[in-house]
Coordinates of N, CA and C in Angstrom, one line a residue:
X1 N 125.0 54.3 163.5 CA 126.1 55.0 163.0 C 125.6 56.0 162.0
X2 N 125.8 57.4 162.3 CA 125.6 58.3 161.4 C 126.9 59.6 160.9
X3 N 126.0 60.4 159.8 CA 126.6 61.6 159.6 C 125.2 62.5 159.3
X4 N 125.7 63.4 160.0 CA 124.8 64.8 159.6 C 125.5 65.6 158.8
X5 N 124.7 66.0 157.7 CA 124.9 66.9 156.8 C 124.4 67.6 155.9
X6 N 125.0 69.1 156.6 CA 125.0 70.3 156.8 C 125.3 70.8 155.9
X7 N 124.8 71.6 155.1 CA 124.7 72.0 153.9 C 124.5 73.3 153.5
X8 N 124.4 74.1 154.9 CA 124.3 75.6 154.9 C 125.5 76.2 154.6
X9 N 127.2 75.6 154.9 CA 128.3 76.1 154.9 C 129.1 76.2 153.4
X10 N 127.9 75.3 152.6 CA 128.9 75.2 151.4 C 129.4 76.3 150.6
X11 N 130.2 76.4 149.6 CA 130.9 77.2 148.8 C 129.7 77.3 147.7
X12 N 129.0 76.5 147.7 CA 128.0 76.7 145.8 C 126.2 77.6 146.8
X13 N 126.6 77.5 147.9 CA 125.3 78.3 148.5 C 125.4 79.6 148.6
X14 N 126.7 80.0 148.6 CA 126.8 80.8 149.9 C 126.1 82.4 149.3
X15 N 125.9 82.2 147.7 CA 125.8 83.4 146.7 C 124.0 83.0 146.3
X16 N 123.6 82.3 147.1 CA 122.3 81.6 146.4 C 120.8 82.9 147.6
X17 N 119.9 83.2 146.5 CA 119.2 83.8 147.1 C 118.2 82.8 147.9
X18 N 117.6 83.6 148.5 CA 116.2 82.6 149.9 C 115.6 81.9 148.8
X19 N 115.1 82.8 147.7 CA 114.1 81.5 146.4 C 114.6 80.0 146.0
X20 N 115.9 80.7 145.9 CA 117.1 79.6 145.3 C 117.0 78.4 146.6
X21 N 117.6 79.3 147.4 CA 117.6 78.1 149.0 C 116.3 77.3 149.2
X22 N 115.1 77.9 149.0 CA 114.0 77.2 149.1 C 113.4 75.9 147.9
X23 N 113.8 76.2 147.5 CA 113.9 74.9 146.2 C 114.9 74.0 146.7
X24 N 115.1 73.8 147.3 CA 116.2 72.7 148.1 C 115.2 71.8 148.8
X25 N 115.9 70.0 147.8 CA 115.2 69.5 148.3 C 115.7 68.3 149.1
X26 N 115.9 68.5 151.1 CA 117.0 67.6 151.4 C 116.5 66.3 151.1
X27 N 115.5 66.0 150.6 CA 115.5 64.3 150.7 C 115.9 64.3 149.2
X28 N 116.0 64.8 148.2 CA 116.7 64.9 147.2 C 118.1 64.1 147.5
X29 N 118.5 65.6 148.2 CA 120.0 65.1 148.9 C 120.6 63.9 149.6
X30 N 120.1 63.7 150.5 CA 119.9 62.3 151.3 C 119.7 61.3 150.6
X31 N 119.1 61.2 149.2 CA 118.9 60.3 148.3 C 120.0 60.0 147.3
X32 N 120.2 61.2 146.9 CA 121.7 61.1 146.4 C 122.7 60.5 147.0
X33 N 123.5 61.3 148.3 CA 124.4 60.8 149.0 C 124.3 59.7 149.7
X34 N 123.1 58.6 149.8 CA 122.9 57.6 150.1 C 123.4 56.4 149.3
X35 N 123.3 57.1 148.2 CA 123.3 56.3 146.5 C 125.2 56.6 146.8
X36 N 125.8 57.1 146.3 CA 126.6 57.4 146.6 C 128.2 56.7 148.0
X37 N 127.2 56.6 149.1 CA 127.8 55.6 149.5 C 127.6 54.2 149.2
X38 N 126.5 53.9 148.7 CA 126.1 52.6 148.2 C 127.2 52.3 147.2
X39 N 127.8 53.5 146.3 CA 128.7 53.1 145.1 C 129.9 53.0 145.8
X40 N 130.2 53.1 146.8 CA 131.7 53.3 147.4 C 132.1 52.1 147.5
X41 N 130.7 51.1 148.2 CA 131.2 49.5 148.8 C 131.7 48.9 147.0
X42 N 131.0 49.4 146.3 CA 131.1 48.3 144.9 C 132.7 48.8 144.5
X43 N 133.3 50.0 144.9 CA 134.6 50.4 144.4 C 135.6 50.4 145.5
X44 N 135.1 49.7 146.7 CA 136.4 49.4 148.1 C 136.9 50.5 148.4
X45 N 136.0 51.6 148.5 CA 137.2 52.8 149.0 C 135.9 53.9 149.9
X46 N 136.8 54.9 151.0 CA 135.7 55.4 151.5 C 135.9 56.7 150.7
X47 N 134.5 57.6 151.6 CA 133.8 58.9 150.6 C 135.1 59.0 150.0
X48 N 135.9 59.5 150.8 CA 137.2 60.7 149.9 C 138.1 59.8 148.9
X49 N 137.7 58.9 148.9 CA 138.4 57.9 147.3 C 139.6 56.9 148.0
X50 N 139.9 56.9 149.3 CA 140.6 56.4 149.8 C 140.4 54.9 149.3
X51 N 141.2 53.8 149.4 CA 140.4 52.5 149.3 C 140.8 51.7 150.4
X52 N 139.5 51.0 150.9 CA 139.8 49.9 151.9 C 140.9 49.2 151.8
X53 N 141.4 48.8 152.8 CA 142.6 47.4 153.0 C 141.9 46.1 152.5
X54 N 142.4 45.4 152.1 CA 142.9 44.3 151.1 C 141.7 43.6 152.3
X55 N 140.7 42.0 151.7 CA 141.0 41.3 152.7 C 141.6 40.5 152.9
X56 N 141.7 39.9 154.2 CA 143.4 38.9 154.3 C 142.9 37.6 154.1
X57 N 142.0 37.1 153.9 CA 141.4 35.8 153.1 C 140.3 35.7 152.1
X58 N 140.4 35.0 150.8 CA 139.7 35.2 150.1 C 137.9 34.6 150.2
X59 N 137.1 35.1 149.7 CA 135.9 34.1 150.6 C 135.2 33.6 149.3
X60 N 134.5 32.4 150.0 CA 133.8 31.6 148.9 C 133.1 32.3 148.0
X61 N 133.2 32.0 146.6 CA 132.6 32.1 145.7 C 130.8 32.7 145.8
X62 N 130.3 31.7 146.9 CA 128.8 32.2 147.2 C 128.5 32.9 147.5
X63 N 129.5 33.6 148.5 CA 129.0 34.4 149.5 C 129.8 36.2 149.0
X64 N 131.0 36.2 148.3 CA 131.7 37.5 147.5 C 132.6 37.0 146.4
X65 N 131.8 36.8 145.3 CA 132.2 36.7 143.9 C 133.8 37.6 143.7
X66 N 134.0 38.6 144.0 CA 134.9 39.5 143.6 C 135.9 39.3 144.8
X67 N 136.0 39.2 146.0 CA 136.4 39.4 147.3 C 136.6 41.4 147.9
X68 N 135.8 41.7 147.7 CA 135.9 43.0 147.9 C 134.6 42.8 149.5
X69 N 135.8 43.9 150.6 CA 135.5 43.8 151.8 C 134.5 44.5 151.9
X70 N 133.6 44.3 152.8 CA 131.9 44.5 153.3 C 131.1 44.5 152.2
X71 N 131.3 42.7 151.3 CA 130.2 42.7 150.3 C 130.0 41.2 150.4
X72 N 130.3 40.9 151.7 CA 129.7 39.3 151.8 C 128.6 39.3 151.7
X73 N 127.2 40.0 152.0 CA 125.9 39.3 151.8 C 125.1 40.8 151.4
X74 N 126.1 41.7 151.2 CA 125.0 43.0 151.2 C 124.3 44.0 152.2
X75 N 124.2 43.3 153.0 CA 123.3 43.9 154.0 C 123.7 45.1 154.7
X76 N 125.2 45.3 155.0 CA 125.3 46.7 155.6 C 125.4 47.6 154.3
X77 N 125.7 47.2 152.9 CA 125.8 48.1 152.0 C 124.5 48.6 151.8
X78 N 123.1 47.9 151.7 CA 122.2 48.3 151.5 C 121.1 48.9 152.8
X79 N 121.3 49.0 154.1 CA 121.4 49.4 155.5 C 121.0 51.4 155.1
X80 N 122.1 51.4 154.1 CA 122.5 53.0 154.5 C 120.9 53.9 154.2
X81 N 120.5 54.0 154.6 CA 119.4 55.3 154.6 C 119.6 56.5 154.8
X82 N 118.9 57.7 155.1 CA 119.0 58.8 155.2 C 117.7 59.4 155.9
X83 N 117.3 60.4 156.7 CA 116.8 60.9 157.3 C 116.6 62.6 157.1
X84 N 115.8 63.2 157.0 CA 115.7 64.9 157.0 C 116.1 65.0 158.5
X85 N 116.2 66.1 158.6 CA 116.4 66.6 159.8 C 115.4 67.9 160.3
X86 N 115.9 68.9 158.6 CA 115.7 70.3 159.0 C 115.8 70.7 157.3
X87 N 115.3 72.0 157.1 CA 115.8 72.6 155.7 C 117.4 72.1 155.2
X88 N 118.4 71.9 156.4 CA 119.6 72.2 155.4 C 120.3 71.0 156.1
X89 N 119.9 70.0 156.7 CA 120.8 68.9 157.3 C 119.6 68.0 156.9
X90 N 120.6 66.5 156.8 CA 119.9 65.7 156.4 C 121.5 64.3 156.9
X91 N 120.7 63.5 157.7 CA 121.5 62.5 158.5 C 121.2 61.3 157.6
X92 N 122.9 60.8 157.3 CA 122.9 59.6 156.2 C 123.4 58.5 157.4
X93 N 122.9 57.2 157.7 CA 123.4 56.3 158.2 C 123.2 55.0 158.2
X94 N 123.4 53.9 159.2 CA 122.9 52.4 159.3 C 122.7 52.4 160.5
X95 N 121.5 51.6 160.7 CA 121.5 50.7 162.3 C 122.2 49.5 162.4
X96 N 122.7 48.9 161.4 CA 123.1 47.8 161.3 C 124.5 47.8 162.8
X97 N 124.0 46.8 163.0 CA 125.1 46.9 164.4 C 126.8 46.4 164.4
X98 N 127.2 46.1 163.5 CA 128.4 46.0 163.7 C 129.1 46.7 162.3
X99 N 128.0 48.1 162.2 CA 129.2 49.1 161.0 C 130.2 49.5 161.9
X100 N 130.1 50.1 163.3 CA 130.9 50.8 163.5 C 132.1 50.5 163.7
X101 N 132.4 49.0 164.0 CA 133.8 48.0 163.9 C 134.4 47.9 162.4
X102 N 133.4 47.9 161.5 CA 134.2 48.2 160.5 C 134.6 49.7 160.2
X103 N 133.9 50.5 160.3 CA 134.0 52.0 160.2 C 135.4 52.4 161.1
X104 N 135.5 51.9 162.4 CA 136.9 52.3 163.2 C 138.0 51.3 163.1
X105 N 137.6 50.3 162.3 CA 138.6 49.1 162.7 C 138.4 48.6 164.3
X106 N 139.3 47.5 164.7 CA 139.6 46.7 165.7 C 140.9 46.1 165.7
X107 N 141.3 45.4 167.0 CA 142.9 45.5 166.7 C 142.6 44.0 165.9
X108 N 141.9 43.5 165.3 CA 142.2 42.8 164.3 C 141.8 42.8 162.9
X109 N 141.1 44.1 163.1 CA 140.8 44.4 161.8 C 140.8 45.8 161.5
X110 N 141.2 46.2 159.9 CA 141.2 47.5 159.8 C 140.4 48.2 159.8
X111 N 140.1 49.5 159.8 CA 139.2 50.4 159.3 C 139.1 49.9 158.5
X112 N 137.5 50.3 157.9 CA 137.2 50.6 156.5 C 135.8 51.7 156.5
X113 N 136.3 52.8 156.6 CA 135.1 53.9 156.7 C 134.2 53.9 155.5
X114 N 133.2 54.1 156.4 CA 132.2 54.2 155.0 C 131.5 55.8 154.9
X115 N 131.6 56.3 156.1 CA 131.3 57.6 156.3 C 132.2 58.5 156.9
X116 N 132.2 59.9 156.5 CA 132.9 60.6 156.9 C 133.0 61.1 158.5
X117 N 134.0 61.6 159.2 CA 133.5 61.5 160.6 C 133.9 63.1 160.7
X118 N 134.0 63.6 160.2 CA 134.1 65.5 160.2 C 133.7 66.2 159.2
X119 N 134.2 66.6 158.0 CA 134.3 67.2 156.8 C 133.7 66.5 156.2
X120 N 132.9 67.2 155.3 CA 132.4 67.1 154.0 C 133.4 66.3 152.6
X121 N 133.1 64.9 152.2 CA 134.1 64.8 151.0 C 133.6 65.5 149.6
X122 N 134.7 66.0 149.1 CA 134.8 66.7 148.0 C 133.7 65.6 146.9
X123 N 133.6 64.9 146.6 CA 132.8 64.0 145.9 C 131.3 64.1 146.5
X124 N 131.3 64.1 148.0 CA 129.6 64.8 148.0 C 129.1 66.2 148.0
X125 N 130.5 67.5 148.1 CA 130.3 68.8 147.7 C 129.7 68.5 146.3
X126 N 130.5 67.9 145.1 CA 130.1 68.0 143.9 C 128.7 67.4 143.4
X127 N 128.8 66.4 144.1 CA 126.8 65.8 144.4 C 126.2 67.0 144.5
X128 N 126.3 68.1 145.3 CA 125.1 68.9 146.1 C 125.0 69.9 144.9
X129 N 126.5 70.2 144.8 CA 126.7 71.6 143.4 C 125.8 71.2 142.3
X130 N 126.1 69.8 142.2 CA 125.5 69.9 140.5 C 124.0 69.4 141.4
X131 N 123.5 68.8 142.1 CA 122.0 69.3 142.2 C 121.5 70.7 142.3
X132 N 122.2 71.4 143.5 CA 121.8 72.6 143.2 C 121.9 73.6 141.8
X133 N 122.8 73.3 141.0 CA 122.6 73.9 139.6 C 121.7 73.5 138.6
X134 N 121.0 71.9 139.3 CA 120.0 71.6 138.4 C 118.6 72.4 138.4
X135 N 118.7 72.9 139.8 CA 117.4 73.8 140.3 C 117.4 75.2 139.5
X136 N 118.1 75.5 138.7 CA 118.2 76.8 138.1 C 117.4 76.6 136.8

């Protein structure tokens, strides 16, 4: 389960000269926005600040101290990687095999996206801006 992203359409590029463009560094990016969904599981909500649904039983102490959903053992939180592609895309995702049941829900269980499935969230625009202003 992935997202590619595309980074050529933004609003903070679009005034940026080839020098500028070329100092772009997507595994910068990919590194960031990987970090970034990593922070999402510790705050129950997907990219766009949305928050996951509740879960409907609480779980042992051992296994999710807090009870906050997809933090039983870690493993798909820490899954997420990232991949270059090209100069201006760079694909963030998991192989982990059963994100995409959480990502779409099931009829017994809800969504809980962890990635975006179209658009850009405004929280990883502002990731990209303020790296790109750091390159100045």
């Amino acid at each position: 389960m992935d997202f590619k992203l595309d980074i050529s359409g933004l609003d903070a590029l679009k005034n940026a000269s080839n020098e500028e463009l070329d100092k772009i560094d997507m595994g910068a990016i990919g590194a960031l926005i990987t970090a970034s969904v990593k922070s999402e599981f510790d705050a129950s909500q997907d990219p766009f600040g949305n928050p996951w649904a509740a879960l409907k039983r609480p779980r042992p102490k051992s296994r999710n101290q807090n009870n906050k959903p997809l933090l039983d053992t870690g493993k798909l939180k820490n899954s997420f990687s990232y991949r270059v592609l090209n100069a201006n895309t760079v694909e963030i995702g998991t192989s982990v095999s059963y994100a995409p049941y959480h990502q779409r829900g099931t009829s017994k269980m809800p969504a809980r996206k962890m990635l975006p499935e179209t658009s850009i969230p405004q929280a990883w625009g502002n990731i990209i801006t303020a790296y790109f202003k750091s390159l100045k």
